[in-house]
Amino acid sequence: MKKMLGLTLVFALAISCCFAVTATATAETMGMAVHTVVAKAENAYTDDGKTTDGKYSLETAVCAVVLDDEGKITNIRFDLTISDLGVNAQGAVLTEAGTEMKSKMDLKEAYGMGQYAPAGEWYVQVQALERYCIGKTVAEVLSTPTTASGVLDVEDLKTSCTIGVNNLLKALELAAANAR
C-alpha cells in the first residue's frame, strides 16, 4: 500500500511539473529563407590570341531563425554556398549539370579560410555571428552598423567575426518575415 501511495505521489508530482513547464513556456515561431545574388559575372574574352573562360558566381545565403513571443531570436543558423559556373568564349557552359556545390558549413576547414583569417574559418566566424544574434530582435541585428565591406562594425565581433554579412542579414530579414 505504501509503495502504491508513493508511486501515485511521484506520478502526480511529475504530471504537475510537466504542466507547470508547459504553462510557462513561451510561444515561438520559426522562419527560414534562401537569398541568392550574382556575386561575380565575368564574360569570356580573347586578348592577344589568348582566350579566357568566363565565370559566374552565385552566392546563396540560408537562414533559419526561431523567435520568441517578444520577437527576440532564441536560435539561429546561417549557411552560405558559392556556386562558380564556367562559360567559354563560344558560350558553352563548362560546369556540368549535377555538379554539387557544398556549403561553407559543409566544408568546415576544407574551405581554407582559417589559414588566412585571424578570426578563423568561416564556420567559426558565423557561429560568433549567431551567438551575437541570440537575445536580440531581428530589427536590432539588422540595424547593427557595418563597414563598407559588409563586416559588422561592433566591438563584440571585431576579433571573432570579420566576414562580410550583407547576404546573411538579407536572409535573416526574409526568414523573419516568413516566421510562423
Short mmCIF file of N, CA and C in Angstrom, two decimals:
data_model
loop_
_atom_site.label_atom_id
_atom_site.label_comp_id
_atom_site.label_asym_id
_atom_site.label_seq_id
_atom_site.Cartn_x
_atom_site.Cartn_y
_atom_site.Cartn_z
N MET A 1 0.82 -1.19 0.00
CA MET A 1 0.00 0.00 0.00
C MET A 1 0.87 1.26 0.00
N LYS A 2 1.95 1.27 0.83
CA LYS A 2 2.84 2.43 0.88
C LYS A 2 3.52 2.63 -0.46
N LYS A 3 3.89 1.52 -1.13
CA LYS A 3 4.53 1.64 -2.45
C LYS A 3 3.56 2.26 -3.45
N MET A 4 2.33 1.82 -3.42
CA MET A 4 1.33 2.35 -4.34
C MET A 4 1.09 3.83 -4.08
N LEU A 5 1.01 4.24 -2.82
CA LEU A 5 0.82 5.65 -2.48
C LEU A 5 2.04 6.46 -2.92
N GLY A 6 3.24 5.91 -2.68
CA GLY A 6 4.47 6.60 -3.08
C GLY A 6 4.53 6.79 -4.58
N LEU A 7 4.20 5.74 -5.37
CA LEU A 7 4.20 5.84 -6.83
C LEU A 7 3.16 6.83 -7.32
N THR A 8 2.02 6.84 -6.67
CA THR A 8 0.97 7.79 -7.05
C THR A 8 1.42 9.22 -6.81
N LEU A 9 2.09 9.47 -5.67
CA LEU A 9 2.58 10.82 -5.38
C LEU A 9 3.67 11.24 -6.38
N VAL A 10 4.59 10.31 -6.71
CA VAL A 10 5.64 10.62 -7.68
C VAL A 10 5.02 10.93 -9.04
N PHE A 11 4.05 10.12 -9.45
CA PHE A 11 3.37 10.34 -10.72
C PHE A 11 2.66 11.69 -10.74
N ALA A 12 1.95 12.02 -9.65
CA ALA A 12 1.23 13.29 -9.57
C ALA A 12 2.21 14.46 -9.60
N LEU A 13 3.34 14.32 -8.92
CA LEU A 13 4.35 15.38 -8.92
C LEU A 13 4.93 15.56 -10.32
N ALA A 14 5.21 14.45 -11.00
CA ALA A 14 5.75 14.53 -12.36
C ALA A 14 4.76 15.21 -13.30
N ILE A 15 3.50 14.84 -13.21
CA ILE A 15 2.47 15.45 -14.06
C ILE A 15 2.35 16.95 -13.76
N SER A 16 2.35 17.33 -12.50
CA SER A 16 2.21 18.75 -12.17
C SER A 16 3.42 19.54 -12.64
N CYS A 17 4.62 18.94 -12.58
CA CYS A 17 5.81 19.63 -13.09
C CYS A 17 5.71 19.84 -14.59
N CYS A 18 5.23 18.82 -15.30
CA CYS A 18 5.08 18.95 -16.75
C CYS A 18 4.11 20.07 -17.10
N PHE A 19 2.99 20.13 -16.39
CA PHE A 19 2.02 21.17 -16.68
C PHE A 19 2.56 22.55 -16.30
N ALA A 20 3.34 22.63 -15.23
CA ALA A 20 3.92 23.92 -14.83
C ALA A 20 4.88 24.41 -15.91
N VAL A 21 5.69 23.51 -16.45
CA VAL A 21 6.63 23.90 -17.50
C VAL A 21 5.86 24.32 -18.75
N THR A 22 4.84 23.56 -19.10
CA THR A 22 4.06 23.88 -20.29
C THR A 22 3.35 25.22 -20.14
N ALA A 23 2.86 25.51 -18.96
CA ALA A 23 2.11 26.74 -18.75
C ALA A 23 3.01 27.97 -18.85
N THR A 24 4.31 27.83 -18.54
CA THR A 24 5.19 28.98 -18.57
C THR A 24 6.01 29.07 -19.85
N ALA A 25 5.90 28.10 -20.73
CA ALA A 25 6.67 28.12 -21.97
C ALA A 25 6.20 29.27 -22.85
N THR A 26 7.14 29.86 -23.59
CA THR A 26 6.78 30.96 -24.48
C THR A 26 6.44 30.42 -25.86
N ALA A 27 5.59 31.14 -26.55
CA ALA A 27 5.25 30.77 -27.92
C ALA A 27 6.41 31.16 -28.81
N GLU A 28 6.83 30.26 -29.68
CA GLU A 28 7.92 30.55 -30.60
C GLU A 28 7.44 30.36 -32.03
N THR A 29 8.05 31.14 -32.91
CA THR A 29 7.79 30.97 -34.33
C THR A 29 9.12 30.72 -35.02
N MET A 30 9.06 30.06 -36.15
CA MET A 30 10.28 29.73 -36.87
C MET A 30 10.12 30.16 -38.31
N GLY A 31 11.19 30.70 -38.87
CA GLY A 31 11.18 31.09 -40.27
C GLY A 31 12.48 30.66 -40.94
N MET A 32 12.40 30.48 -42.22
CA MET A 32 13.58 30.10 -42.99
C MET A 32 13.54 30.82 -44.33
N ALA A 33 14.72 31.16 -44.87
CA ALA A 33 14.77 31.81 -46.17
C ALA A 33 16.09 31.51 -46.85
N VAL A 34 16.04 31.61 -48.15
CA VAL A 34 17.22 31.47 -49.01
C VAL A 34 17.30 32.74 -49.83
N HIS A 35 18.49 33.34 -49.89
CA HIS A 35 18.69 34.57 -50.65
C HIS A 35 19.89 34.38 -51.56
N THR A 36 19.70 34.53 -52.86
CA THR A 36 20.78 34.31 -53.83
C THR A 36 21.05 35.59 -54.60
N VAL A 37 22.33 35.90 -54.75
CA VAL A 37 22.76 37.04 -55.56
C VAL A 37 23.86 36.57 -56.52
N VAL A 38 23.98 37.27 -57.63
CA VAL A 38 25.10 37.04 -58.53
C VAL A 38 26.28 37.79 -57.92
N ALA A 39 27.26 37.04 -57.44
CA ALA A 39 28.39 37.65 -56.75
C ALA A 39 29.48 38.09 -57.73
N LYS A 40 29.56 37.41 -58.87
CA LYS A 40 30.59 37.75 -59.85
C LYS A 40 30.08 37.36 -61.22
N ALA A 41 30.35 38.19 -62.19
CA ALA A 41 29.97 37.89 -63.57
C ALA A 41 31.10 38.37 -64.48
N GLU A 42 31.87 37.43 -65.00
CA GLU A 42 32.99 37.76 -65.89
C GLU A 42 32.77 37.05 -67.22
N ASN A 43 32.65 37.81 -68.29
CA ASN A 43 32.48 37.23 -69.61
C ASN A 43 33.78 36.58 -70.08
N ALA A 44 33.64 35.57 -70.92
CA ALA A 44 34.81 35.01 -71.58
C ALA A 44 35.30 36.04 -72.60
N TYR A 45 36.60 36.08 -72.83
CA TYR A 45 37.13 37.05 -73.79
C TYR A 45 38.42 36.52 -74.41
N THR A 46 38.77 37.11 -75.54
CA THR A 46 40.03 36.79 -76.22
C THR A 46 40.85 38.07 -76.27
N ASP A 47 42.10 37.97 -75.84
CA ASP A 47 43.00 39.11 -75.83
C ASP A 47 44.37 38.64 -76.31
N ASP A 48 44.87 39.27 -77.38
CA ASP A 48 46.16 38.89 -77.98
C ASP A 48 46.22 37.40 -78.31
N GLY A 49 45.12 36.87 -78.84
CA GLY A 49 45.08 35.48 -79.25
C GLY A 49 44.85 34.48 -78.12
N LYS A 50 44.81 34.96 -76.89
CA LYS A 50 44.59 34.07 -75.75
C LYS A 50 43.14 34.20 -75.27
N THR A 51 42.45 33.06 -75.18
CA THR A 51 41.06 33.05 -74.75
C THR A 51 40.99 32.73 -73.26
N THR A 52 40.21 33.53 -72.55
CA THR A 52 39.99 33.31 -71.12
C THR A 52 38.51 32.98 -70.93
N ASP A 53 38.25 31.90 -70.21
CA ASP A 53 36.86 31.50 -69.95
C ASP A 53 36.19 32.49 -69.02
N GLY A 54 34.87 32.56 -69.13
CA GLY A 54 34.08 33.41 -68.25
C GLY A 54 33.73 32.66 -66.98
N LYS A 55 33.31 33.41 -65.99
CA LYS A 55 32.95 32.79 -64.72
C LYS A 55 31.83 33.58 -64.08
N TYR A 56 30.84 32.86 -63.62
CA TYR A 56 29.72 33.45 -62.91
C TYR A 56 29.64 32.79 -61.55
N SER A 57 29.50 33.59 -60.53
CA SER A 57 29.39 33.06 -59.17
C SER A 57 28.06 33.48 -58.57
N LEU A 58 27.36 32.51 -58.05
CA LEU A 58 26.13 32.76 -57.32
C LEU A 58 26.42 32.55 -55.84
N GLU A 59 26.00 33.50 -55.01
CA GLU A 59 26.17 33.37 -53.57
C GLU A 59 24.79 33.17 -52.97
N THR A 60 24.60 32.02 -52.35
CA THR A 60 23.30 31.66 -51.78
C THR A 60 23.42 31.59 -50.27
N ALA A 61 22.75 32.51 -49.58
CA ALA A 61 22.73 32.55 -48.12
C ALA A 61 21.43 31.92 -47.63
N VAL A 62 21.56 31.13 -46.57
CA VAL A 62 20.41 30.46 -45.95
C VAL A 62 20.36 30.87 -44.49
N CYS A 63 19.16 31.13 -44.00
CA CYS A 63 18.98 31.45 -42.59
C CYS A 63 17.73 30.75 -42.08
N ALA A 64 17.87 30.12 -40.93
CA ALA A 64 16.73 29.59 -40.18
C ALA A 64 16.75 30.30 -38.83
N VAL A 65 15.62 30.85 -38.42
CA VAL A 65 15.58 31.63 -37.18
C VAL A 65 14.35 31.24 -36.36
N VAL A 66 14.53 31.20 -35.05
CA VAL A 66 13.43 30.96 -34.12
C VAL A 66 13.29 32.22 -33.28
N LEU A 67 12.05 32.72 -33.20
CA LEU A 67 11.75 33.96 -32.48
C LEU A 67 10.80 33.65 -31.33
N ASP A 68 11.04 34.29 -30.17
CA ASP A 68 10.10 34.11 -29.07
C ASP A 68 8.91 35.06 -29.24
N ASP A 69 8.01 35.05 -28.28
CA ASP A 69 6.79 35.86 -28.41
C ASP A 69 7.06 37.36 -28.33
N GLU A 70 8.28 37.76 -27.94
CA GLU A 70 8.65 39.18 -27.92
C GLU A 70 9.46 39.56 -29.17
N GLY A 71 9.62 38.61 -30.09
CA GLY A 71 10.36 38.87 -31.32
C GLY A 71 11.86 38.75 -31.17
N LYS A 72 12.32 38.22 -30.05
CA LYS A 72 13.77 38.05 -29.84
C LYS A 72 14.21 36.70 -30.41
N ILE A 73 15.41 36.70 -30.93
CA ILE A 73 15.98 35.49 -31.54
C ILE A 73 16.41 34.54 -30.43
N THR A 74 15.85 33.32 -30.45
CA THR A 74 16.24 32.31 -29.47
C THR A 74 17.16 31.26 -30.09
N ASN A 75 17.12 31.13 -31.40
CA ASN A 75 18.01 30.20 -32.10
C ASN A 75 18.13 30.67 -33.53
N ILE A 76 19.31 30.49 -34.09
CA ILE A 76 19.54 30.95 -35.46
C ILE A 76 20.66 30.14 -36.08
N ARG A 77 20.54 29.85 -37.36
CA ARG A 77 21.59 29.17 -38.12
C ARG A 77 21.72 29.84 -39.47
N PHE A 78 22.97 30.07 -39.85
CA PHE A 78 23.29 30.61 -41.17
C PHE A 78 24.13 29.60 -41.93
N ASP A 79 24.06 29.65 -43.25
CA ASP A 79 24.98 28.91 -44.11
C ASP A 79 25.08 29.68 -45.42
N LEU A 80 26.11 29.37 -46.19
CA LEU A 80 26.32 30.08 -47.43
C LEU A 80 27.01 29.15 -48.42
N THR A 81 26.56 29.21 -49.67
CA THR A 81 27.16 28.42 -50.74
C THR A 81 27.57 29.37 -51.85
N ILE A 82 28.78 29.17 -52.35
CA ILE A 82 29.25 29.91 -53.53
C ILE A 82 29.24 28.91 -54.68
N SER A 83 28.48 29.20 -55.71
CA SER A 83 28.38 28.33 -56.88
C SER A 83 29.09 29.00 -58.04
N ASP A 84 30.25 28.47 -58.40
CA ASP A 84 31.02 29.01 -59.53
C ASP A 84 30.65 28.25 -60.79
N LEU A 85 30.24 28.97 -61.82
CA LEU A 85 29.83 28.38 -63.08
C LEU A 85 30.70 28.94 -64.20
N GLY A 86 31.31 28.06 -64.97
CA GLY A 86 32.19 28.49 -66.04
C GLY A 86 31.49 28.51 -67.40
N VAL A 87 31.92 29.45 -68.25
CA VAL A 87 31.41 29.58 -69.62
C VAL A 87 32.61 29.90 -70.51
N ASN A 88 32.68 29.20 -71.67
CA ASN A 88 33.81 29.51 -72.56
C ASN A 88 33.44 30.61 -73.55
N ALA A 89 34.39 31.00 -74.38
CA ALA A 89 34.20 32.12 -75.30
C ALA A 89 33.11 31.86 -76.34
N GLN A 90 32.81 30.60 -76.60
CA GLN A 90 31.75 30.27 -77.54
C GLN A 90 30.38 30.21 -76.86
N GLY A 91 30.34 30.44 -75.56
CA GLY A 91 29.07 30.45 -74.83
C GLY A 91 28.69 29.10 -74.24
N ALA A 92 29.54 28.10 -74.39
CA ALA A 92 29.23 26.78 -73.83
C ALA A 92 29.47 26.80 -72.31
N VAL A 93 28.54 26.21 -71.60
CA VAL A 93 28.66 26.11 -70.15
C VAL A 93 29.70 25.05 -69.83
N LEU A 94 30.65 25.38 -68.97
CA LEU A 94 31.73 24.47 -68.63
C LEU A 94 31.46 23.67 -67.36
N THR A 95 30.50 24.10 -66.57
CA THR A 95 30.17 23.40 -65.34
C THR A 95 29.10 22.35 -65.66
N GLU A 96 29.40 21.10 -65.34
CA GLU A 96 28.48 20.00 -65.67
C GLU A 96 27.22 20.04 -64.82
N ALA A 97 26.11 19.69 -65.43
CA ALA A 97 24.85 19.56 -64.69
C ALA A 97 25.05 18.49 -63.62
N GLY A 98 24.50 18.73 -62.47
CA GLY A 98 24.63 17.78 -61.38
C GLY A 98 25.84 18.02 -60.49
N THR A 99 26.64 19.03 -60.84
CA THR A 99 27.80 19.36 -60.02
C THR A 99 27.33 19.82 -58.64
N GLU A 100 27.83 19.17 -57.60
CA GLU A 100 27.43 19.53 -56.24
C GLU A 100 28.25 20.73 -55.76
N MET A 101 27.55 21.70 -55.21
CA MET A 101 28.19 22.87 -54.65
C MET A 101 28.02 22.79 -53.14
N LYS A 102 29.08 22.48 -52.43
CA LYS A 102 28.99 22.32 -50.98
C LYS A 102 28.95 23.69 -50.30
N SER A 103 28.23 23.73 -49.19
CA SER A 103 28.14 24.97 -48.43
C SER A 103 29.40 25.15 -47.58
N LYS A 104 29.57 26.35 -47.10
CA LYS A 104 30.73 26.64 -46.25
C LYS A 104 30.65 25.87 -44.93
N MET A 105 29.44 25.64 -44.42
CA MET A 105 29.29 24.83 -43.21
C MET A 105 29.66 23.38 -43.49
N ASP A 106 29.31 22.88 -44.68
CA ASP A 106 29.68 21.51 -45.04
C ASP A 106 31.19 21.38 -45.18
N LEU A 107 31.83 22.39 -45.74
CA LEU A 107 33.27 22.34 -46.00
C LEU A 107 34.11 22.46 -44.73
N LYS A 108 33.62 23.18 -43.74
CA LYS A 108 34.37 23.43 -42.49
C LYS A 108 35.80 23.87 -42.81
N GLU A 109 36.83 23.15 -42.32
CA GLU A 109 38.23 23.52 -42.54
C GLU A 109 38.64 23.43 -44.01
N ALA A 110 37.98 22.59 -44.77
CA ALA A 110 38.33 22.43 -46.18
C ALA A 110 38.06 23.71 -46.98
N TYR A 111 37.26 24.60 -46.44
CA TYR A 111 37.03 25.87 -47.12
C TYR A 111 38.35 26.65 -47.23
N GLY A 112 39.21 26.51 -46.24
CA GLY A 112 40.56 27.05 -46.34
C GLY A 112 40.73 28.50 -45.92
N MET A 113 39.77 29.07 -45.25
CA MET A 113 39.87 30.47 -44.84
C MET A 113 40.69 30.64 -43.56
N GLY A 114 40.68 29.62 -42.72
CA GLY A 114 41.31 29.72 -41.40
C GLY A 114 42.78 30.06 -41.43
N GLN A 115 43.49 29.60 -42.47
CA GLN A 115 44.93 29.88 -42.53
C GLN A 115 45.23 31.34 -42.83
N TYR A 116 44.24 32.07 -43.35
CA TYR A 116 44.44 33.48 -43.72
C TYR A 116 43.73 34.45 -42.79
N ALA A 117 42.69 34.01 -42.13
CA ALA A 117 41.86 34.90 -41.31
C ALA A 117 42.19 34.74 -39.83
N PRO A 118 42.62 35.80 -39.18
CA PRO A 118 42.92 35.72 -37.75
C PRO A 118 41.72 35.26 -36.91
N ALA A 119 40.50 35.55 -37.37
CA ALA A 119 39.30 35.15 -36.63
C ALA A 119 38.93 33.69 -36.87
N GLY A 120 39.63 33.01 -37.78
CA GLY A 120 39.39 31.59 -38.01
C GLY A 120 38.55 31.29 -39.23
N GLU A 121 38.25 30.02 -39.39
CA GLU A 121 37.46 29.52 -40.51
C GLU A 121 36.10 30.21 -40.57
N TRP A 122 35.51 30.19 -41.75
CA TRP A 122 34.23 30.84 -41.98
C TRP A 122 33.17 30.34 -41.00
N TYR A 123 33.07 29.03 -40.83
CA TYR A 123 32.01 28.48 -39.96
C TYR A 123 32.20 28.92 -38.51
N VAL A 124 33.44 29.11 -38.06
CA VAL A 124 33.71 29.57 -36.70
C VAL A 124 33.25 31.03 -36.57
N GLN A 125 33.52 31.82 -37.59
CA GLN A 125 33.11 33.23 -37.57
C GLN A 125 31.59 33.37 -37.62
N VAL A 126 30.93 32.54 -38.42
CA VAL A 126 29.47 32.64 -38.50
C VAL A 126 28.83 32.16 -37.20
N GLN A 127 29.46 31.24 -36.50
CA GLN A 127 28.95 30.83 -35.19
C GLN A 127 29.04 31.99 -34.20
N ALA A 128 30.09 32.81 -34.30
CA ALA A 128 30.18 34.01 -33.46
C ALA A 128 29.05 34.98 -33.79
N LEU A 129 28.74 35.12 -35.08
CA LEU A 129 27.62 35.96 -35.51
C LEU A 129 26.31 35.42 -34.94
N GLU A 130 26.12 34.11 -35.00
CA GLU A 130 24.89 33.50 -34.46
C GLU A 130 24.76 33.79 -32.96
N ARG A 131 25.85 33.64 -32.21
CA ARG A 131 25.82 33.93 -30.77
C ARG A 131 25.48 35.41 -30.52
N TYR A 132 26.00 36.29 -31.36
CA TYR A 132 25.72 37.72 -31.24
C TYR A 132 24.21 37.99 -31.42
N CYS A 133 23.57 37.26 -32.31
CA CYS A 133 22.16 37.49 -32.62
C CYS A 133 21.22 37.03 -31.51
N ILE A 134 21.61 36.01 -30.75
CA ILE A 134 20.73 35.45 -29.72
C ILE A 134 20.37 36.53 -28.69
N GLY A 135 19.08 36.63 -28.40
CA GLY A 135 18.59 37.59 -27.42
C GLY A 135 18.26 38.96 -27.98
N LYS A 136 18.59 39.18 -29.25
CA LYS A 136 18.28 40.45 -29.90
C LYS A 136 17.06 40.26 -30.80
N THR A 137 16.40 41.35 -31.12
CA THR A 137 15.33 41.28 -32.11
C THR A 137 15.98 41.31 -33.49
N VAL A 138 15.23 40.91 -34.49
CA VAL A 138 15.74 40.95 -35.87
C VAL A 138 16.07 42.40 -36.23
N ALA A 139 15.22 43.34 -35.83
CA ALA A 139 15.47 44.75 -36.13
C ALA A 139 16.78 45.22 -35.51
N GLU A 140 17.07 44.79 -34.30
CA GLU A 140 18.33 45.17 -33.65
C GLU A 140 19.53 44.63 -34.44
N VAL A 141 19.45 43.38 -34.88
CA VAL A 141 20.55 42.80 -35.64
C VAL A 141 20.70 43.51 -36.98
N LEU A 142 19.57 43.74 -37.67
CA LEU A 142 19.62 44.37 -38.99
C LEU A 142 20.09 45.82 -38.91
N SER A 143 19.92 46.47 -37.78
CA SER A 143 20.36 47.87 -37.66
C SER A 143 21.79 47.99 -37.14
N THR A 144 22.46 46.87 -36.93
CA THR A 144 23.86 46.89 -36.49
C THR A 144 24.71 47.52 -37.59
N PRO A 145 25.55 48.49 -37.25
CA PRO A 145 26.36 49.13 -38.28
C PRO A 145 27.35 48.15 -38.93
N THR A 146 27.59 48.37 -40.22
CA THR A 146 28.56 47.55 -40.96
C THR A 146 29.58 48.45 -41.62
N THR A 147 30.73 47.88 -41.93
CA THR A 147 31.76 48.61 -42.67
C THR A 147 31.41 48.61 -44.15
N ALA A 148 32.20 49.28 -44.95
CA ALA A 148 31.96 49.32 -46.40
C ALA A 148 32.03 47.93 -47.02
N SER A 149 32.78 47.02 -46.41
CA SER A 149 32.89 45.66 -46.95
C SER A 149 31.86 44.71 -46.36
N GLY A 150 30.91 45.24 -45.58
CA GLY A 150 29.82 44.41 -45.06
C GLY A 150 30.13 43.66 -43.77
N VAL A 151 31.20 44.03 -43.09
CA VAL A 151 31.54 43.41 -41.81
C VAL A 151 30.80 44.17 -40.71
N LEU A 152 30.22 43.44 -39.76
CA LEU A 152 29.54 44.11 -38.65
C LEU A 152 30.55 44.94 -37.87
N ASP A 153 30.20 46.19 -37.64
CA ASP A 153 31.11 47.14 -37.01
C ASP A 153 30.72 47.33 -35.54
N VAL A 154 30.91 46.26 -34.76
CA VAL A 154 30.61 46.31 -33.33
C VAL A 154 31.79 45.71 -32.57
N GLU A 155 32.04 46.27 -31.42
CA GLU A 155 33.19 45.86 -30.61
C GLU A 155 33.14 44.36 -30.28
N ASP A 156 31.94 43.85 -29.98
CA ASP A 156 31.78 42.44 -29.60
C ASP A 156 32.28 41.47 -30.66
N LEU A 157 32.31 41.89 -31.92
CA LEU A 157 32.64 40.97 -33.02
C LEU A 157 33.95 41.30 -33.74
N LYS A 158 34.65 42.33 -33.34
CA LYS A 158 35.84 42.77 -34.09
C LYS A 158 36.91 41.70 -34.22
N THR A 159 37.01 40.81 -33.25
CA THR A 159 38.03 39.76 -33.31
C THR A 159 37.48 38.38 -33.62
N SER A 160 36.15 38.24 -33.61
CA SER A 160 35.57 36.91 -33.81
C SER A 160 34.77 36.74 -35.10
N CYS A 161 34.39 37.84 -35.74
CA CYS A 161 33.61 37.75 -36.98
C CYS A 161 34.01 38.88 -37.92
N THR A 162 34.88 38.55 -38.87
CA THR A 162 35.40 39.57 -39.79
C THR A 162 34.92 39.33 -41.23
N ILE A 163 33.91 38.50 -41.38
CA ILE A 163 33.38 38.20 -42.71
C ILE A 163 32.30 39.21 -43.09
N GLY A 164 32.13 39.43 -44.38
CA GLY A 164 31.03 40.25 -44.86
C GLY A 164 29.72 39.51 -44.63
N VAL A 165 28.72 40.21 -44.12
CA VAL A 165 27.47 39.54 -43.73
C VAL A 165 26.23 40.07 -44.43
N ASN A 166 26.39 40.92 -45.44
CA ASN A 166 25.22 41.53 -46.08
C ASN A 166 24.21 40.50 -46.56
N ASN A 167 24.63 39.48 -47.27
CA ASN A 167 23.68 38.48 -47.78
C ASN A 167 23.10 37.63 -46.65
N LEU A 168 23.89 37.37 -45.62
CA LEU A 168 23.37 36.62 -44.47
C LEU A 168 22.27 37.43 -43.77
N LEU A 169 22.49 38.73 -43.62
CA LEU A 169 21.48 39.57 -42.97
C LEU A 169 20.22 39.69 -43.82
N LYS A 170 20.36 39.71 -45.13
CA LYS A 170 19.18 39.73 -46.00
C LYS A 170 18.39 38.42 -45.84
N ALA A 171 19.11 37.30 -45.72
CA ALA A 171 18.44 36.02 -45.49
C ALA A 171 17.73 36.02 -44.14
N LEU A 172 18.35 36.63 -43.12
CA LEU A 172 17.71 36.76 -41.81
C LEU A 172 16.42 37.58 -41.91
N GLU A 173 16.50 38.70 -42.61
CA GLU A 173 15.32 39.55 -42.78
C GLU A 173 14.18 38.77 -43.44
N LEU A 174 14.50 38.01 -44.48
CA LEU A 174 13.48 37.22 -45.18
C LEU A 174 12.97 36.08 -44.31
N ALA A 175 13.85 35.44 -43.55
CA ALA A 175 13.45 34.34 -42.67
C ALA A 175 12.49 34.85 -41.60
N ALA A 176 12.79 36.01 -41.04
CA ALA A 176 11.91 36.59 -40.01
C ALA A 176 10.53 36.91 -40.59
N ALA A 177 10.52 37.39 -41.82
CA ALA A 177 9.24 37.70 -42.49
C ALA A 177 8.44 36.42 -42.75
N ASN A 178 9.13 35.29 -42.88
CA ASN A 178 8.46 34.00 -43.11
C ASN A 178 8.08 33.29 -41.83
N ALA A 179 8.46 33.83 -40.67
CA ALA A 179 8.25 33.13 -39.41
C ALA A 179 6.76 32.92 -39.14
N ARG A 180 6.45 31.71 -38.73
CA ARG A 180 5.07 31.33 -38.39
C ARG A 180 5.09 30.52 -37.13
#
